[in-house]
Short mmCIF file of C-alpha atoms in Angstrom, two decimals:
data_model
loop_
_atom_site.label_atom_id
_atom_site.label_comp_id
_atom_site.label_asym_id
_atom_site.label_seq_id
_atom_site.Cartn_x
_atom_site.Cartn_y
_atom_site.Cartn_z
CA MET U 27 90.89 82.48 76.67
CA SER U 28 89.26 83.34 80.00
CA ARG U 29 91.15 82.44 83.15
CA THR U 30 87.87 82.12 85.05
CA ASP U 31 85.13 79.49 85.07
CA PHE U 32 81.97 81.48 85.76
CA GLN U 33 79.95 78.30 86.41
CA LEU U 34 76.95 79.55 84.43
CA GLY U 35 75.28 76.21 83.80
CA LYS U 36 75.11 76.98 80.07
CA PRO U 37 77.57 77.73 77.24
CA VAL U 38 79.16 81.12 77.87
CA SER U 39 78.46 82.10 74.27
CA ALA U 40 74.75 82.03 75.13
CA ALA U 41 75.10 83.80 78.51
CA ARG U 42 74.76 87.39 79.66
CA ILE U 43 76.92 88.73 82.52
CA VAL U 44 76.32 92.02 84.31
CA VAL U 45 79.42 93.52 85.96
CA ALA U 46 79.21 96.07 88.80
CA MET U 47 81.90 98.61 87.91
CA SER U 48 83.11 101.19 90.42
CA GLY U 49 85.79 102.66 88.18
CA GLY U 50 88.66 101.00 90.05
CA VAL U 51 91.13 98.39 88.92
CA ASP U 52 89.45 95.48 90.74
CA SER U 53 86.03 95.75 89.11
CA SER U 54 87.69 96.61 85.79
CA VAL U 55 89.67 93.34 85.83
CA ALA U 56 86.50 91.48 86.82
CA ALA U 57 84.90 92.96 83.68
CA LEU U 58 87.98 92.00 81.65
CA LEU U 59 87.73 88.36 82.77
CA ALA U 60 84.01 88.34 82.04
CA ALA U 61 84.60 89.75 78.56
CA GLN U 62 87.32 87.17 77.88
CA SER U 63 84.86 84.37 78.68
CA GLY U 64 82.93 84.96 75.48
CA ALA U 65 79.66 85.89 77.20
CA GLU U 66 77.69 89.03 76.44
CA VAL U 67 78.86 91.50 79.09
CA VAL U 68 77.15 94.64 80.38
CA GLY U 69 78.94 97.05 82.73
CA VAL U 70 76.87 98.94 85.30
CA THR U 71 78.06 101.84 87.46
CA LEU U 72 76.10 103.42 90.28
CA GLN U 73 76.02 107.20 90.55
CA LEU U 74 75.72 107.81 94.28
CA TYR U 75 76.20 111.59 94.32
CA ASP U 76 74.74 114.47 92.33
CA HIS U 77 76.89 115.38 89.35
CA GLY U 78 78.08 118.74 90.69
CA GLU U 79 79.37 117.15 93.88
CA ALA U 80 80.69 113.98 92.26
CA VAL U 81 83.04 115.65 89.82
CA LYS U 82 84.98 117.14 92.74
CA ARG U 83 85.72 113.76 94.23
CA SER U 84 88.63 111.47 93.54
CA GLY U 85 90.00 108.41 95.30
CA ALA U 86 86.44 107.43 96.17
CA CYS U 87 83.96 104.95 94.75
CA CYS U 88 81.16 105.75 92.30
CA ALA U 89 82.23 109.39 91.97
CA GLY U 90 82.47 111.56 88.85
CA GLN U 91 85.98 110.54 87.78
CA ASP U 92 85.24 106.92 88.63
CA ILE U 93 82.15 106.88 86.42
CA TYR U 94 84.25 108.25 83.57
CA ASP U 95 86.97 105.64 84.21
CA ALA U 96 84.42 102.82 84.19
CA ALA U 97 83.06 104.09 80.87
CA GLN U 98 86.58 104.20 79.42
CA VAL U 99 87.25 100.60 80.50
CA CYS U 100 83.99 99.44 78.94
CA GLU U 101 84.90 101.19 75.69
CA LYS U 102 88.31 99.49 75.74
CA LEU U 103 86.67 96.08 76.31
CA GLY U 104 83.94 96.70 73.74
CA ILE U 105 81.08 96.14 76.16
CA ALA U 106 77.96 98.16 76.93
CA HIS U 107 77.99 100.52 79.93
CA TYR U 108 75.08 101.90 81.91
CA VAL U 109 74.99 104.41 84.78
CA LEU U 110 72.21 104.07 87.36
CA ASP U 111 71.23 107.06 89.49
CA TYR U 112 70.95 105.72 93.05
CA GLU U 113 71.76 108.97 94.82
CA SER U 114 68.57 109.18 96.88
CA ARG U 115 68.69 105.49 97.86
CA PHE U 116 72.32 105.79 98.91
CA ARG U 117 71.71 108.94 100.94
CA GLU U 118 68.77 107.42 102.80
CA GLY U 119 70.11 103.92 103.27
CA VAL U 120 73.80 104.60 103.93
CA ILE U 121 74.75 108.25 104.58
CA GLU U 122 71.77 109.09 106.81
CA ARG U 123 72.15 105.79 108.68
CA PHE U 124 75.87 106.51 109.15
CA ALA U 125 75.06 109.92 110.68
CA ASP U 126 72.31 108.46 112.87
CA ASP U 127 74.61 105.77 114.22
CA TYR U 128 77.28 108.32 115.13
CA ALA U 129 74.62 110.50 116.80
CA ARG U 130 73.56 107.47 118.87
CA GLY U 131 77.11 106.73 120.00
CA ARG U 132 77.43 103.67 117.80
CA THR U 133 80.35 102.59 115.58
CA PRO U 134 78.89 102.28 112.06
CA VAL U 135 80.06 100.04 109.21
CA PRO U 136 78.71 101.83 106.11
CA CYS U 137 80.38 99.48 103.60
CA SER U 138 78.29 96.58 104.90
CA LEU U 139 75.14 98.72 104.68
CA CYS U 140 75.95 99.67 101.10
CA ASN U 141 76.53 96.08 100.06
CA GLN U 142 73.28 94.98 101.71
CA GLY U 143 71.41 97.78 99.95
CA VAL U 144 72.18 99.42 96.64
CA LYS U 145 75.20 97.34 95.66
CA PHE U 146 73.70 93.89 95.99
CA THR U 147 69.95 94.13 96.57
CA ASP U 148 69.23 96.75 93.90
CA LEU U 149 71.89 95.60 91.45
CA HIS U 150 70.67 92.04 91.86
CA GLY U 151 67.19 93.16 90.86
CA PHE U 152 68.55 95.13 87.89
CA ALA U 153 70.61 92.16 86.71
CA ARG U 154 67.56 89.92 86.90
CA GLU U 155 65.57 92.44 84.85
CA LEU U 156 68.27 92.26 82.17
CA GLY U 157 68.03 88.48 82.14
CA ALA U 158 71.58 88.08 83.41
CA ASP U 159 73.04 84.67 84.12
CA ALA U 160 75.56 86.17 86.57
CA LEU U 161 76.22 89.39 88.45
CA VAL U 162 79.98 89.91 88.71
CA THR U 163 81.76 92.17 91.21
CA GLY U 164 85.40 92.95 91.95
CA HIS U 165 85.33 91.86 95.58
CA TYR U 166 88.13 89.74 97.03
CA VAL U 167 85.92 86.83 98.10
CA ARG U 168 85.26 83.38 96.66
CA ARG U 169 82.08 81.59 95.68
CA VAL U 170 82.69 77.89 96.24
CA LEU U 171 80.32 75.13 95.15
CA ASN U 172 79.91 72.37 97.73
CA GLY U 173 77.66 69.56 96.53
CA GLY U 174 76.16 71.96 94.02
CA LYS U 175 75.33 74.53 96.70
CA PRO U 176 77.22 77.85 96.63
CA GLU U 177 79.13 78.98 99.70
CA LEU U 178 80.86 82.30 100.38
CA HIS U 179 84.54 82.01 101.35
CA LYS U 180 87.30 84.44 102.20
CA GLY U 181 89.43 85.81 99.39
CA ARG U 182 92.53 83.75 98.70
CA ASP U 183 94.80 86.72 99.55
CA PRO U 184 94.29 87.36 103.30
CA ALA U 185 95.59 90.91 102.95
CA ARG U 186 92.74 91.70 100.54
CA ASP U 187 89.87 89.57 101.86
CA GLN U 188 86.60 91.56 101.87
CA SER U 189 84.24 88.91 103.21
CA TYR U 190 83.60 90.87 106.42
CA PHE U 191 81.68 93.49 104.45
CA LEU U 192 79.61 90.90 102.55
CA TYR U 193 78.09 88.99 105.46
CA GLY U 194 74.64 90.32 104.49
CA THR U 195 74.70 88.50 101.14
CA THR U 196 71.61 86.32 100.84
CA ALA U 197 71.42 82.82 99.41
CA GLU U 198 69.34 84.12 96.50
CA GLN U 199 71.96 86.76 95.70
CA LEU U 200 74.79 84.25 95.97
CA ASP U 201 73.10 82.10 93.33
CA LEU U 202 73.67 84.92 90.82
CA LEU U 203 76.88 86.49 92.13
CA ARG U 204 80.37 85.66 90.85
CA PHE U 205 83.72 86.98 92.15
CA PRO U 206 86.38 86.29 89.50
CA ILE U 207 89.29 88.02 91.28
CA GLY U 208 88.73 86.30 94.62
CA GLU U 209 91.45 83.77 93.84
CA LEU U 210 94.03 86.41 92.87
CA PRO U 211 96.51 88.60 94.75
CA LYS U 212 96.33 92.33 94.09
CA ALA U 213 99.64 92.34 92.20
CA GLU U 214 98.27 89.87 89.66
CA VAL U 215 95.08 91.91 89.26
CA ARG U 216 97.15 95.00 88.39
CA ALA U 217 99.32 92.93 86.05
CA LEU U 218 96.24 91.70 84.18
CA ALA U 219 94.97 95.26 83.86
CA ALA U 220 98.32 96.46 82.51
CA GLU U 221 98.60 93.51 80.11
CA ALA U 222 95.15 94.36 78.69
CA GLY U 223 95.98 98.06 78.43
CA LEU U 224 93.20 99.14 80.79
CA PRO U 225 93.43 102.87 81.60
CA VAL U 226 92.99 102.19 85.35
CA ALA U 227 95.87 99.70 85.67
CA ALA U 228 97.89 102.06 87.90
CA LYS U 229 94.95 103.85 89.52
CA PRO U 230 95.36 104.08 93.33
CA ASP U 231 92.96 102.14 95.54
CA SER U 232 90.14 104.10 97.12
CA GLN U 233 90.78 105.16 100.70
CA ASP U 234 88.52 105.78 103.71
CA ILE U 235 84.74 105.67 103.41
CA CYS U 236 83.70 106.46 99.82
CA PHE U 237 81.39 109.35 100.73
CA VAL U 238 83.98 110.86 103.09
CA PRO U 239 87.09 110.81 100.86
CA ASP U 240 88.89 113.39 103.01
CA GLY U 241 88.47 111.18 106.10
CA ASP U 242 86.63 113.92 108.03
CA TYR U 243 83.80 111.78 109.41
CA ALA U 244 83.07 114.27 112.18
CA GLY U 245 82.67 117.09 109.67
CA LEU U 246 80.04 115.15 107.71
CA VAL U 247 78.11 114.10 110.80
CA LYS U 248 78.17 117.64 112.22
CA ARG U 249 76.60 118.95 109.01
CA LEU U 250 73.86 116.32 109.05
CA ARG U 251 73.36 116.04 112.83
CA PRO U 252 74.54 119.35 114.37
CA GLU U 253 73.42 118.27 117.84
CA THR U 254 76.38 115.88 117.99
CA GLU U 255 78.76 118.84 118.27
CA ALA U 256 77.40 119.91 121.68
CA PRO U 257 80.12 119.72 124.37
CA GLY U 258 79.71 117.56 127.48
CA GLU U 259 81.37 115.81 130.40
CA ILE U 260 84.00 113.12 130.46
CA VAL U 261 83.48 110.85 133.48
CA ASP U 262 85.19 107.76 134.84
CA LEU U 263 83.49 104.41 135.48
CA GLU U 264 82.30 105.65 138.90
CA GLY U 265 80.79 108.81 137.40
CA ARG U 266 83.46 111.25 138.59
CA VAL U 267 83.91 114.18 136.22
CA LEU U 268 87.41 114.20 134.71
CA GLY U 269 87.03 116.86 132.06
CA ARG U 270 85.00 118.01 129.07
CA HIS U 271 84.83 117.08 125.39
CA PRO U 272 83.90 119.14 122.29
CA GLY U 273 81.13 116.80 121.09
CA VAL U 274 80.42 113.05 120.97
CA VAL U 275 80.77 113.15 117.17
CA HIS U 276 84.55 113.19 117.63
CA PHE U 277 84.70 109.86 119.51
CA THR U 278 84.04 106.15 119.17
CA VAL U 279 84.37 103.32 121.70
CA GLY U 280 88.01 102.38 122.27
CA GLN U 281 89.35 105.79 121.29
CA ARG U 282 92.10 107.42 123.32
CA ARG U 283 93.15 110.29 121.08
CA GLY U 284 91.53 113.66 121.75
CA LEU U 285 90.40 113.06 125.34
CA GLU U 286 92.94 115.54 126.74
CA ILE U 287 92.60 114.43 130.36
CA GLY U 288 96.07 114.06 131.83
CA GLY U 289 97.33 113.30 135.30
CA HIS U 290 96.32 109.63 135.40
CA ALA U 291 98.51 106.65 136.23
CA GLU U 292 97.41 104.72 133.12
CA PRO U 293 95.95 105.66 129.73
CA LEU U 294 92.19 106.11 129.57
CA TYR U 295 89.94 105.08 126.68
CA VAL U 296 86.32 105.70 125.72
CA VAL U 297 84.43 102.77 127.23
CA ARG U 298 80.95 103.91 126.20
CA ILE U 299 79.13 106.93 124.83
CA GLU U 300 75.94 108.30 126.34
CA PRO U 301 74.69 110.64 123.61
CA GLU U 302 71.50 111.80 125.31
CA GLU U 303 73.54 113.09 128.25
CA ARG U 304 76.35 114.20 125.88
CA ARG U 305 78.67 112.17 128.12
CA LEU U 306 81.77 110.09 127.51
CA VAL U 307 82.56 107.33 129.99
CA VAL U 308 86.26 106.47 130.10
CA GLY U 309 88.36 103.82 131.78
CA PRO U 310 91.62 101.86 131.59
CA LYS U 311 92.17 99.37 128.78
CA PRO U 312 90.91 96.33 130.76
CA ALA U 313 87.50 98.04 130.91
CA LEU U 314 87.23 97.62 127.14
CA ALA U 315 87.39 93.82 127.36
CA VAL U 316 84.12 92.23 126.26
CA ALA U 317 82.90 88.76 127.23
CA GLU U 318 79.65 88.67 125.23
CA ALA U 319 77.78 90.56 122.54
CA ALA U 320 74.10 90.51 121.69
CA VAL U 321 73.59 90.52 117.92
CA THR U 322 70.44 91.34 115.93
CA ASP U 323 69.32 91.22 112.29
CA TRP U 324 71.23 88.01 111.60
CA ASN U 325 71.81 86.92 108.02
CA TRP U 326 72.73 83.26 107.82
CA LEU U 327 74.31 81.52 104.82
CA GLY U 328 75.60 78.41 106.57
CA GLU U 329 74.17 75.69 108.76
CA ASP U 330 73.51 76.29 112.44
CA GLN U 331 76.75 75.98 114.38
CA ARG U 332 77.56 76.78 117.98
CA GLU U 333 81.35 76.77 117.92
CA VAL U 334 82.58 79.33 115.40
CA ALA U 335 85.14 82.06 114.78
CA VAL U 336 84.00 85.70 114.87
CA LYS U 337 85.35 88.97 113.47
CA VAL U 338 84.08 92.27 114.90
CA ARG U 339 86.31 94.51 112.75
CA SER U 340 87.32 94.11 109.13
CA LEU U 341 91.07 94.01 109.88
CA SER U 342 90.92 91.83 112.97
CA ARG U 343 91.52 88.08 113.05
CA PRO U 344 88.56 85.79 113.71
CA VAL U 345 88.51 84.62 117.33
CA PRO U 346 86.86 81.51 118.84
CA ALA U 347 83.36 82.02 120.17
CA THR U 348 80.13 80.20 121.01
CA LEU U 349 76.75 81.20 119.56
CA GLU U 350 73.61 80.82 121.64
CA ASP U 351 70.23 82.56 121.32
CA GLY U 352 71.59 85.35 119.16
CA ARG U 353 74.46 86.05 121.53
CA ILE U 354 78.17 85.65 120.98
CA ARG U 355 80.26 84.42 123.90
CA PHE U 356 83.94 84.97 123.26
CA HIS U 357 86.23 82.23 124.57
CA GLN U 358 88.70 84.92 125.63
CA PRO U 359 87.92 88.58 126.39
CA GLU U 360 87.81 90.52 123.13
CA TYR U 361 88.75 94.17 122.61
CA GLY U 362 87.38 96.66 120.10
CA VAL U 363 83.77 95.43 120.33
CA ALA U 364 81.12 98.15 120.16
CA PRO U 365 77.42 98.54 119.35
CA GLY U 366 76.88 99.32 115.69
CA GLN U 367 79.67 97.10 114.41
CA ALA U 368 79.08 93.97 112.40
CA ALA U 369 79.81 90.60 114.00
CA VAL U 370 80.74 88.19 111.19
CA VAL U 371 80.86 84.44 111.76
CA TYR U 372 83.19 81.95 110.05
CA ASP U 373 83.95 78.27 109.92
CA GLY U 374 87.53 78.31 108.68
CA ASP U 375 87.51 80.23 105.40
CA ARG U 376 83.77 79.88 104.96
CA LEU U 377 81.53 82.82 105.87
CA LEU U 378 78.50 81.56 107.76
CA GLY U 379 76.69 84.84 108.37
CA GLY U 380 76.58 87.82 110.68
CA GLY U 381 74.56 90.63 112.21
CA TRP U 382 74.71 93.96 114.02
CA ILE U 383 76.07 94.23 117.56
CA GLU U 384 73.42 95.84 119.79
CA ARG U 385 75.04 95.62 123.23
CA THR U 386 78.00 94.10 124.98
CA VAL U 387 78.80 92.52 128.32
CA SER U 388 82.01 93.58 130.04
CA ALA U 389 84.54 90.91 130.86
CA THR U 390 85.35 92.74 134.10
CA ALA U 391 81.80 93.14 135.42
CA SER U 392 78.71 90.95 135.68
CA ALA U 393 76.37 93.69 134.40
CA PRO U 394 76.13 94.51 130.68
CA LEU U 395 77.56 97.74 129.42
CA ARG U 396 74.82 100.19 128.63
CA ALA U 397 73.51 99.63 125.14
CA VAL U 398 73.17 102.73 123.01
CA ALA U 399 69.59 103.29 121.90
#
């Protein structure tokens, strides 16, 4: 008996469910729950790298070993499994954008880009072509019906909530999407996998960005955008030269490590990056405080609201803010806000929408910090 109500609007025996399978335990248990429902289930895995490169990777997502693991799970469950070659789409829409953002001094969020592109937009289209009644993923979020209208809510386990990365989900996609593990803690997900004898029950979670499994972001960007390795000046807020750096690719806003400029009364942090001048501007921690952020490319799932809570990093807590004309005004100065990040808006547990931060306004100055182009 399935532990999940997939809310298909028809008998499950007459339904078809497509499951996005990355090869990890989360999507595998999502497929298990779908198979237990009695519906016809089809597993789909995206191949995002060429085969020769993918087989070398482990601990990532949609890599060679992961494709094999997804196939093994599907065989165990007795469901069909397809592999879609999305390598070129992923390179253009995620990897190249990631490198461009770093080259422009921005702080990219590639997981959000991936979900907005190949993982939801393209998979949604594929599921529709197959005549699916639901597209299931292993994300820790919840789809909640309110008066018959679906809403996107945080995962029940706050330590696993992935809603920040899914702010770009559209209303049309949410009609088809289902998230069967969103109500569960990770320990229960692993227990279900072990109980069913799935070969990935003890498989470690993926770490870092999937296409940089060794965590060497700078190495990837240097290969794709070699100009980012050019050395340059480190200056203070008044423009005084304090030292030199080995290349802007090694730094993001808020970073302290690697500056190697001693002799100051208080620690200094990267306040902004000026890539065209190959310059890092540094200052004390109060200089990182942000009062406002201008946000573009909004995706909105909820009703218009002015008083909301906002997250600017996946692991941060939502903080009170006011929305007006595409701008976010934080009620208290917020740290760790940088162009390129996603600003995600909530009303309690409900995700209302979000967009990309284009520029910020310092809480310690009336003029906006320079926006990276």
